[in-house]
Coordinates of C-alpha atoms in Angstrom, one line a residue:
M1 CA 238.7 102.9 105.6
D2 CA 241.0 104.9 104.2
T3 CA 237.9 107.7 102.2
K4 CA 240.7 107.7 99.5
D5 CA 239.3 104.3 98.7
L6 CA 236.1 105.1 98.8
Q7 CA 232.7 106.2 96.5
F8 CA 229.4 108.6 97.3
E9 CA 226.8 108.9 95.5
T10 CA 223.4 109.8 97.8
S11 CA 219.9 110.1 95.8
K12 CA 216.6 111.1 98.0
D13 CA 213.1 110.5 96.6
E14 CA 209.2 112.1 97.4
K15 CA 208.8 109.8 100.8
D16 CA 212.2 110.1 102.2
L17 CA 214.2 106.9 101.5
I18 CA 217.7 107.9 100.6
T19 CA 220.2 105.9 98.2
L20 CA 222.8 105.5 99.2
K21 CA 226.0 104.0 96.3
A22 CA 229.3 103.1 97.3
S23 CA 232.7 102.1 94.9
V24 CA 234.8 100.6 96.9
S25 CA 237.9 100.0 95.0
K26 CA 239.8 97.0 93.4
D27 CA 242.9 97.7 95.8
A28 CA 240.7 97.8 99.2
Y29 CA 238.7 95.1 98.0
N30 CA 243.0 93.1 97.2
S31 CA 244.2 93.2 101.2
E32 CA 240.6 93.2 103.0
L33 CA 240.5 90.5 100.8
Q34 CA 244.0 88.3 102.0
K35 CA 242.9 89.9 105.8
Q36 CA 240.9 86.8 105.7
I37 CA 242.9 85.0 103.5
E38 CA 245.0 85.4 106.6
Y39 CA 242.9 85.4 109.1
Y40 CA 241.2 81.9 107.9
K41 CA 244.4 80.1 106.9
P42 CA 245.5 78.4 110.1
K43 CA 242.5 77.3 110.4
V44 CA 241.9 74.8 107.2
N45 CA 243.9 72.2 106.2
I46 CA 245.1 71.7 102.8
K47 CA 246.4 68.8 102.0
G48 CA 250.5 68.5 101.0
F49 CA 250.8 72.0 103.0
R50 CA 251.3 72.0 106.3
V51 CA 248.0 73.9 109.3
G52 CA 248.3 78.0 108.1
H53 CA 251.3 77.4 105.5
A54 CA 249.7 77.0 102.7
P55 CA 250.1 79.5 99.6
N56 CA 247.4 82.3 99.9
D57 CA 246.8 81.7 96.3
I58 CA 246.1 77.9 96.8
V59 CA 243.4 78.5 99.7
Y60 CA 241.9 81.7 97.6
S61 CA 240.8 79.0 95.1
R62 CA 240.3 76.1 97.4
Y63 CA 237.9 78.9 99.5
R64 CA 237.1 81.4 96.8
D65 CA 233.1 82.1 97.8
A66 CA 233.3 82.3 101.4
L67 CA 236.3 83.9 101.8
E68 CA 234.5 86.9 98.9
G69 CA 231.3 86.5 101.1
A70 CA 233.8 87.5 104.7
T71 CA 235.0 89.6 102.8
N72 CA 232.0 91.5 101.7
E73 CA 230.6 90.2 105.1
I74 CA 233.2 92.7 106.7
L75 CA 233.4 96.3 103.5
I76 CA 229.5 96.0 104.1
E77 CA 229.6 97.5 107.1
E78 CA 232.5 99.7 107.3
V79 CA 232.2 101.5 104.3
W80 CA 228.5 102.3 106.3
N81 CA 230.1 103.2 109.3
T82 CA 232.7 105.3 107.0
Y83 CA 230.1 107.2 105.0
S84 CA 227.9 107.8 108.7
D85 CA 231.3 109.3 110.3
E86 CA 232.6 111.4 107.1
K87 CA 228.4 113.0 106.6
N88 CA 227.0 112.4 109.9
A89 CA 224.4 110.0 108.6
K90 CA 222.3 108.7 110.7
S91 CA 219.5 106.2 110.3
M92 CA 216.3 105.2 110.9
G93 CA 216.5 100.9 111.9
T94 CA 220.0 99.2 109.9
P95 CA 220.6 100.3 106.4
K96 CA 218.3 98.3 103.7
L97 CA 220.9 96.2 101.5
S98 CA 219.2 96.7 98.6
N99 CA 222.1 96.1 95.5
M100 CA 226.2 94.5 96.1
E101 CA 228.6 93.4 92.5
N102 CA 231.2 93.2 92.4
K103 CA 232.8 94.6 90.0
D104 CA 236.8 94.7 88.1
D105 CA 236.9 98.1 89.6
G106 CA 236.1 96.5 93.0
L107 CA 233.0 96.1 95.1
H108 CA 230.0 98.2 94.6
L109 CA 227.5 99.3 97.0
T110 CA 223.4 100.5 97.8
Y111 CA 222.3 100.9 100.8
E112 CA 218.8 102.7 101.2
Y113 CA 217.6 104.1 104.7
Y114 CA 215.6 106.5 106.8
P115 CA 218.0 109.7 108.0
I116 CA 217.1 110.3 110.5
P117 CA 215.3 114.1 111.0
E118 CA 217.3 116.8 113.2
F119 CA 215.7 118.5 115.8
D120 CA 216.2 119.7 119.3
L121 CA 215.9 119.4 122.9
P122 CA 213.6 121.0 125.0
D123 CA 215.5 122.2 128.7
L124 CA 214.8 119.4 130.9
A125 CA 214.3 122.4 134.1
S126 CA 212.1 124.6 132.4
I127 CA 209.5 121.5 132.0
V128 CA 206.6 121.4 134.6
V129 CA 204.3 118.6 135.5
E130 CA 201.5 117.5 137.2
K131 CA 201.5 113.7 139.7
D132 CA 198.5 112.3 140.7
K133 CA 198.4 112.0 144.5
Y134 CA 195.9 109.2 145.6
E135 CA 193.8 109.0 148.8
V136 CA 193.4 105.9 150.2
D137 CA 190.9 105.6 153.2
D138 CA 188.3 103.0 154.4
S139 CA 186.1 103.3 151.8
V140 CA 188.9 102.2 148.8
V141 CA 190.1 99.2 151.5
E142 CA 187.0 98.1 151.6
E143 CA 185.7 98.5 147.6
A144 CA 189.5 96.0 146.5
Y145 CA 188.0 93.7 149.5
K146 CA 184.8 93.4 148.3
L147 CA 186.6 92.7 144.2
S148 CA 188.5 90.0 146.8
L149 CA 185.4 88.0 148.1
Q150 CA 184.4 88.7 144.7
R151 CA 187.5 87.0 142.4
F152 CA 186.7 83.2 143.6
S153 CA 183.2 84.0 144.0
Q154 CA 180.3 81.4 142.8
Y155 CA 178.3 82.9 140.9
A156 CA 174.6 82.5 141.0
E157 CA 171.7 84.0 138.4
S158 CA 169.3 87.4 140.5
D159 CA 166.8 88.7 138.8
L160 CA 168.4 92.4 140.4
K161 CA 169.7 94.9 138.3
S162 CA 173.6 94.3 136.9
E163 CA 175.5 95.9 138.4
I164 CA 179.6 96.8 137.9
G165 CA 181.2 93.0 138.0
D166 CA 178.3 91.1 137.2
R167 CA 178.1 88.1 134.3
V168 CA 175.5 89.5 131.5
Y169 CA 174.6 86.8 129.0
V170 CA 173.6 88.8 126.6
K171 CA 172.1 87.9 122.9
I172 CA 172.9 90.8 119.8
E173 CA 170.8 91.0 116.9
F174 CA 171.3 93.6 113.8
D175 CA 167.4 95.9 113.1
D176 CA 169.0 96.1 109.2
D177 CA 167.9 94.5 105.9
K178 CA 171.7 93.1 105.4
Y179 CA 172.2 91.8 108.9
K180 CA 169.1 91.1 110.1
K181 CA 169.4 86.5 110.5
Y182 CA 173.2 87.5 111.9
N183 CA 172.2 87.1 115.6
K184 CA 174.7 85.7 118.4
E185 CA 175.0 85.3 122.2
L186 CA 177.4 86.6 124.5
T187 CA 178.7 86.6 127.9
V188 CA 180.1 89.8 129.2
V189 CA 181.7 91.2 132.4
A190 CA 179.6 94.6 133.5
R191 CA 181.7 97.0 132.3
D192 CA 182.5 101.2 131.9
G193 CA 186.7 101.5 131.2
E194 CA 187.5 103.5 128.1
N195 CA 188.5 100.4 126.3
E196 CA 184.7 98.0 127.0
S197 CA 182.8 96.6 124.4
V198 CA 179.8 98.1 123.1
F199 CA 178.1 95.6 124.6
S200 CA 180.3 95.4 128.6
K201 CA 179.4 99.6 128.6
N202 CA 175.9 98.5 128.0
S203 CA 175.4 96.0 130.4
I204 CA 175.1 98.1 133.5
E205 CA 172.0 98.5 135.0
V206 CA 169.6 96.1 133.2
K207 CA 168.1 93.5 133.5
K208 CA 167.1 90.2 132.2
G209 CA 164.5 89.9 129.3
D210 CA 165.6 93.2 128.8
K211 CA 166.6 95.0 125.4
K212 CA 168.4 98.0 124.6
L213 CA 169.2 100.2 121.1
I214 CA 173.4 100.4 120.4
T215 CA 174.9 101.9 117.3
T216 CA 177.4 100.5 115.7
Y217 CA 178.1 100.2 112.6
I218 CA 178.7 97.5 110.0
D219 CA 181.0 98.1 106.3
G220 CA 181.1 102.1 107.1
R221 CA 177.8 102.7 107.4
E222 CA 175.8 103.3 111.0
T223 CA 173.8 100.5 112.2
T224 CA 171.3 99.7 114.7
L225 CA 171.9 96.5 117.2
I226 CA 169.2 94.8 119.6
M227 CA 170.9 93.8 123.1
E228 CA 168.5 91.8 124.5
I229 CA 169.7 90.5 128.3
L230 CA 169.1 86.1 128.5
K231 CA 171.1 86.3 131.9
V232 CA 172.5 88.9 134.9
E233 CA 174.8 86.9 136.8
K234 CA 176.0 88.5 140.6
P235 CA 179.4 86.8 142.4
D236 CA 178.4 85.2 146.5
M237 CA 180.2 87.8 149.0
K238 CA 179.3 85.4 151.9
D239 CA 182.0 86.5 153.7
D240 CA 182.4 84.0 156.6
S241 CA 185.9 84.8 158.3
K242 CA 186.2 86.0 162.4
E243 CA 185.6 89.9 161.6
E244 CA 189.1 90.0 163.8
D245 CA 190.7 88.6 159.7
R246 CA 189.2 90.7 157.9
N247 CA 190.0 93.7 160.5
K248 CA 193.9 92.4 159.6
V249 CA 193.4 91.4 155.9
K250 CA 192.4 94.8 155.4
E251 CA 194.8 96.2 157.1
S252 CA 197.5 94.4 155.2
L253 CA 195.3 95.7 152.0
K254 CA 194.9 99.3 152.7
E255 CA 199.4 98.7 153.1
H256 CA 199.5 97.4 149.4
L257 CA 196.7 99.8 148.3
I258 CA 198.9 102.5 148.8
K259 CA 201.5 101.3 147.1
R260 CA 199.7 101.0 144.9
A261 CA 198.4 104.1 144.3
E262 CA 202.4 105.6 143.7
E263 CA 202.7 102.7 141.2
R264 CA 199.9 104.3 139.4
A265 CA 200.4 107.3 139.5
N266 CA 204.7 107.2 138.3
Y267 CA 203.0 105.9 135.0
N268 CA 200.7 108.9 134.6
L269 CA 203.7 110.6 135.0
V270 CA 205.9 108.7 132.3
N271 CA 203.6 107.3 131.0
K272 CA 200.9 110.3 129.9
T273 CA 202.4 112.8 131.2
L274 CA 205.9 113.3 130.6
F275 CA 205.2 111.0 127.2
D276 CA 202.7 114.0 126.1
K277 CA 204.7 117.0 127.2
L278 CA 208.1 115.5 125.3
L279 CA 205.5 115.7 122.1
G280 CA 204.2 119.2 122.4
E281 CA 208.3 120.2 123.7
V282 CA 209.4 118.8 120.2
N283 CA 209.7 120.3 116.9
M284 CA 210.5 117.0 113.9
E285 CA 209.1 116.3 110.5
I286 CA 209.3 112.3 110.4
P287 CA 209.9 111.1 107.2
K288 CA 207.4 109.9 105.5
G289 CA 207.5 106.4 104.0
Y290 CA 209.4 105.4 107.4
Y291 CA 205.6 106.4 109.1
E292 CA 204.3 104.8 106.3
E293 CA 206.1 102.0 107.1
E294 CA 205.5 101.5 110.6
L295 CA 201.6 102.3 110.2
K296 CA 201.9 99.8 107.7
R297 CA 203.3 97.0 110.3
A298 CA 201.4 97.9 113.1
L299 CA 197.4 97.4 111.5
D300 CA 199.3 94.1 110.5
D301 CA 199.7 93.4 114.0
F302 CA 195.9 94.8 114.3
E303 CA 194.8 92.3 112.6
K304 CA 195.8 89.4 113.2
S305 CA 195.2 90.5 116.6
V306 CA 191.9 90.3 116.2
A307 CA 192.2 87.2 114.1
N308 CA 194.6 85.6 117.4
N309 CA 191.8 86.3 120.0
G310 CA 189.2 84.5 117.5
M311 CA 187.3 87.3 115.6
S312 CA 186.5 88.7 112.3
K313 CA 187.9 92.1 111.9
T314 CA 184.0 93.1 111.4
E315 CA 182.4 91.4 114.3
F316 CA 185.5 93.4 117.2
L317 CA 184.4 96.9 114.5
I318 CA 180.8 96.1 116.0
S319 CA 182.4 95.4 119.6
V320 CA 183.1 98.5 119.8
A321 CA 181.4 100.7 117.6
K322 CA 183.6 102.2 115.2
T323 CA 184.5 101.7 111.0
E324 CA 188.4 101.1 109.8
D325 CA 188.3 104.2 108.8
M326 CA 188.1 105.2 112.7
I327 CA 190.7 102.3 114.0
K328 CA 193.0 104.1 110.6
K329 CA 193.1 107.8 111.9
E330 CA 193.7 106.6 115.5
Y331 CA 196.9 103.9 114.7
Q332 CA 197.6 107.0 111.8
E333 CA 198.0 109.6 115.8
N334 CA 199.1 107.0 118.1
V335 CA 201.9 105.8 115.3
K336 CA 203.5 109.2 115.0
K337 CA 203.4 110.0 118.7
Q338 CA 205.0 106.8 118.9
I339 CA 208.0 107.1 116.7
T340 CA 207.9 111.1 118.1
F341 CA 208.9 109.2 120.8
D342 CA 211.8 107.0 120.5
L343 CA 213.6 109.6 118.8
I344 CA 213.2 111.7 122.1
M345 CA 214.6 108.8 123.7
A346 CA 217.2 107.6 121.9
K347 CA 218.4 111.5 121.4
L348 CA 218.2 111.9 125.3
A349 CA 220.2 108.3 125.6
D350 CA 222.3 110.1 123.6
T351 CA 223.1 113.3 125.0
Y352 CA 223.1 112.0 129.1
K353 CA 225.0 109.3 128.8
D354 CA 227.7 110.6 130.4
S355 CA 225.2 111.4 132.7
I356 CA 221.8 107.9 133.0
N357 CA 223.0 105.0 135.2
I358 CA 221.8 100.9 133.7
N359 CA 220.1 98.7 135.8
E360 CA 222.1 96.4 134.5
D361 CA 220.6 93.9 137.1
K362 CA 216.9 95.2 136.0
A363 CA 218.4 94.4 132.0
K364 CA 219.1 90.1 133.7
E365 CA 215.3 89.9 134.8
Y366 CA 213.6 90.9 132.2
A367 CA 215.3 88.7 129.9
N368 CA 214.8 86.3 132.6
R369 CA 211.1 87.0 132.2
M370 CA 211.4 86.9 128.3
Y371 CA 213.1 83.9 127.8
Q372 CA 211.8 82.1 130.2
Y373 CA 207.8 82.9 128.1
Q374 CA 209.5 82.1 124.9
S375 CA 210.4 79.0 126.7
Y376 CA 206.9 77.9 127.1
L377 CA 206.1 78.8 123.4
G378 CA 208.8 76.0 123.1
L379 CA 211.8 77.7 122.6
M380 CA 213.9 74.9 122.8
K381 CA 212.5 72.8 120.0
R382 CA 212.7 75.8 117.4
P383 CA 216.2 75.8 114.7
K384 CA 219.2 76.6 115.8
G385 CA 219.2 79.9 114.5
E386 CA 216.3 80.5 115.0
Q387 CA 216.6 80.4 118.8
Q388 CA 219.4 82.4 118.0
N389 CA 217.8 85.3 116.5
I390 CA 215.7 84.8 119.6
I391 CA 217.9 85.5 122.0
N392 CA 219.5 88.2 120.0
Y393 CA 215.8 90.3 120.1
I394 CA 215.6 89.3 124.0
M395 CA 219.4 90.2 125.0
R396 CA 218.1 93.2 123.6
D397 CA 214.4 94.3 123.7
A398 CA 215.2 93.3 128.4
Q399 CA 218.6 96.1 127.9
N400 CA 216.4 98.8 125.5
R401 CA 214.4 98.9 128.4
A402 CA 216.4 99.0 131.0
T403 CA 217.7 101.7 129.0
S404 CA 214.6 103.8 128.6
E405 CA 213.6 103.1 132.4
A406 CA 216.7 104.4 133.4
I407 CA 216.4 107.4 131.1
L408 CA 212.5 107.7 132.6
E409 CA 214.6 108.2 136.0
Y410 CA 216.1 111.1 134.9
I411 CA 213.9 113.4 133.4
K412 CA 212.0 113.0 136.0
E413 CA 215.4 114.0 138.6
H414 CA 215.6 116.8 136.2
V415 CA 211.6 118.3 135.7
Q416 CA 209.4 120.3 137.9
I417 CA 207.3 117.6 138.9
N418 CA 204.3 118.6 141.2
E419 CA 201.6 117.3 142.5
K420 CA 197.6 117.3 142.2
D421 CA 195.0 116.0 144.7
S422 CA 193.5 112.9 142.0
G423 CA 190.6 112.0 144.3
K424 CA 189.7 108.9 146.3
F425 CA 191.9 105.8 144.4
V426 CA 189.3 103.4 142.3
P427 CA 191.9 99.8 142.9
E428 CA 191.2 97.8 139.8
E429 CA 191.6 93.6 139.6
N430 CA 194.9 94.4 139.0
D431 CA 195.5 96.6 141.3
I432 CA 194.3 93.6 144.5
W433 CA 196.5 90.4 143.0
A434 CA 199.3 92.5 141.5
G435 CA 202.2 91.0 143.9
Y436 CA 199.9 91.3 147.2

């Protein structure tokens, strides 16, 4: 669109939200309107005229709302694109059209958007990172083999102390005036992982009748739980297979674990090491309002996730021994990091677009998986418009995932990667069954 037909006025508020007021001259508006009339005229049938030969004013009078709607849609996009090109304005996400008025002097549009912050990318060749190198020996294979047996084992009550992977039945009571009547019985798996509940972490090396005091939080204040061990169940690890068959399984399992160890090393390199390295190399100021909106969205999703798992927020906070403020602080840090990383990835994609090879087969694979999942959830039962929106989202998300992978592969090829000895590979249950 010719800039002589446009006028722009911008303002910025205290949260970095930019309001763009744009006006399209009446002549430019009418010119686009005539294009829309000419486009749709052959598609409509007006009594008394051959198809496509009705005068423009009659076509307009019959289909005024639809034609003006089509004109507005074209101009909304064209005005923003012209402004973006002329002013080099880049929006975080799609700009919001907050107002539209068709006046005597033309079309008046109001957009709101958060600008993408300016920042410099680091020289990839100057970045040095370390990649894990795990050892997979016979002891690792034996541990993995035990996990594979445990998966199909029957559990039976035991008087012995619990070990990692055992089922532990516990009763939780509050040693607290306000919650003294609270009691709940749970079945947990004894585990000590970073994201495990305090109940799982405290269910290792215990036996029936033991009691433990656990510190946690309720309503933002520290309190104490009494956790009584009601029962310990251990898997029956009996293996009736022949030694020859066991050896074949272990040989195959070792090959599989070597692949899994390499996959974990690559995952850590991309999702932890490179992630943190890029964040440390780039300085940027995220628009305040955009950050607040993303934080609110993340916290809302957190609450929905807790509810979907059949827990109240209070129960969840008790189980992880955290206050709501602690959770919010974690999300504040994580949301800021994720926004920053996404902006870095977007700029890398643009900067190296001619050098990045996107695996379109991967994109199709991701799209097919997501489509199958949505079909399982009842995609075909949804309204047609909603179906199309979901399919559009699937296609975009699949393409974004494939693009992100291509960018990360490009980065890995251009940074300096040194291997570090990370000790023995510690297999987890998903390592045993992932593609095995």
